[in-house]
Coordinates of C-alpha atoms in Angstrom, one line a residue:
M1 CA 7.5 -8.6 -1.1
D2 CA 6.4 -8.3 -4.1
S3 CA 8.5 -8.4 -7.6
Q4 CA 5.7 -8.0 -10.0
S5 CA 4.0 -5.0 -8.1
T6 CA 5.2 -1.5 -8.8
V7 CA 3.6 0.2 -5.8
D8 CA 3.3 -0.4 -1.9
E9 CA 0.1 -1.7 -0.7
F10 CA -1.3 -3.0 3.0
S11 CA -4.1 -3.8 4.2
N12 CA -3.1 -4.6 7.8
K13 CA -3.3 -1.2 10.0
K14 CA -1.5 -1.8 13.0
F15 CA 1.8 -1.5 10.9
L16 CA 0.8 1.9 9.4
T17 CA 0.3 5.5 11.1
N18 CA -1.3 8.7 10.0
I19 CA -3.7 6.9 8.1
H20 CA -5.6 10.0 6.0
V21 CA -7.0 10.1 2.4
A22 CA -4.5 10.8 -0.7
K23 CA -4.3 14.0 -2.7
R24 CA -4.7 11.7 -5.4
S25 CA -5.7 8.0 -6.1
L26 CA -5.3 4.9 -6.8
A27 CA -6.3 2.2 -9.3
L28 CA -5.0 -1.0 -7.9
C29 CA -5.5 -4.0 -11.3
C30 CA -6.0 -7.4 -9.0
N31 CA -6.8 -11.2 -10.2
D32 CA -10.2 -10.7 -9.9
R33 CA -11.1 -6.7 -10.1
K34 CA -9.7 -3.3 -9.9
A35 CA -9.6 -1.7 -6.8
I36 CA -9.4 2.4 -6.5
I37 CA -7.6 2.6 -2.8
T38 CA -7.6 6.3 -1.4
N39 CA -5.9 6.5 1.6
S40 CA -2.1 5.8 2.2
G41 CA -0.1 5.8 6.2
D42 CA 3.2 5.9 7.0
M43 CA 5.3 2.6 7.7
K44 CA 7.6 3.2 10.4
D45 CA 11.6 3.1 9.1
Y46 CA 10.1 2.5 5.4
G47 CA 7.9 5.5 4.7
T48 CA 4.4 5.8 3.2
V49 CA 2.4 3.4 1.8
W50 CA -1.1 2.9 0.4
F51 CA -3.6 1.7 2.8
H52 CA -6.5 -0.5 1.0
P53 CA -8.4 -2.3 4.9
E54 CA -10.7 -4.6 2.0
G55 CA -7.2 -5.9 0.5
I56 CA -5.9 -9.4 1.3
A57 CA -2.3 -8.7 1.9
N58 CA 0.8 -6.6 2.9
L59 CA 2.3 -5.5 0.0
L60 CA 6.2 -3.9 -0.5
S61 CA 7.3 -3.5 -4.0
L62 CA 10.6 -5.1 -5.0
S63 CA 11.6 -1.9 -7.2
V64 CA 10.8 0.5 -4.1
V65 CA 12.2 -1.6 -1.1
P66 CA 16.3 -1.2 -2.0
K67 CA 15.6 2.5 -2.4
T68 CA 14.8 2.8 1.8

């Protein structure tokens, strides 16, 4: 979980099903660059998250987790 993140983003596809091109894209700003994420997937018992295979971590936003 990340208390600074406002979105859920996964780089490891083994946690996701139904990976697909999202209806909109996400510009994710991180320490070294801005990544444009265009895919999302479903995480069991959680919901839809952004999928970025070139990412270095799986992030769950602390602001979203309590709502699920």
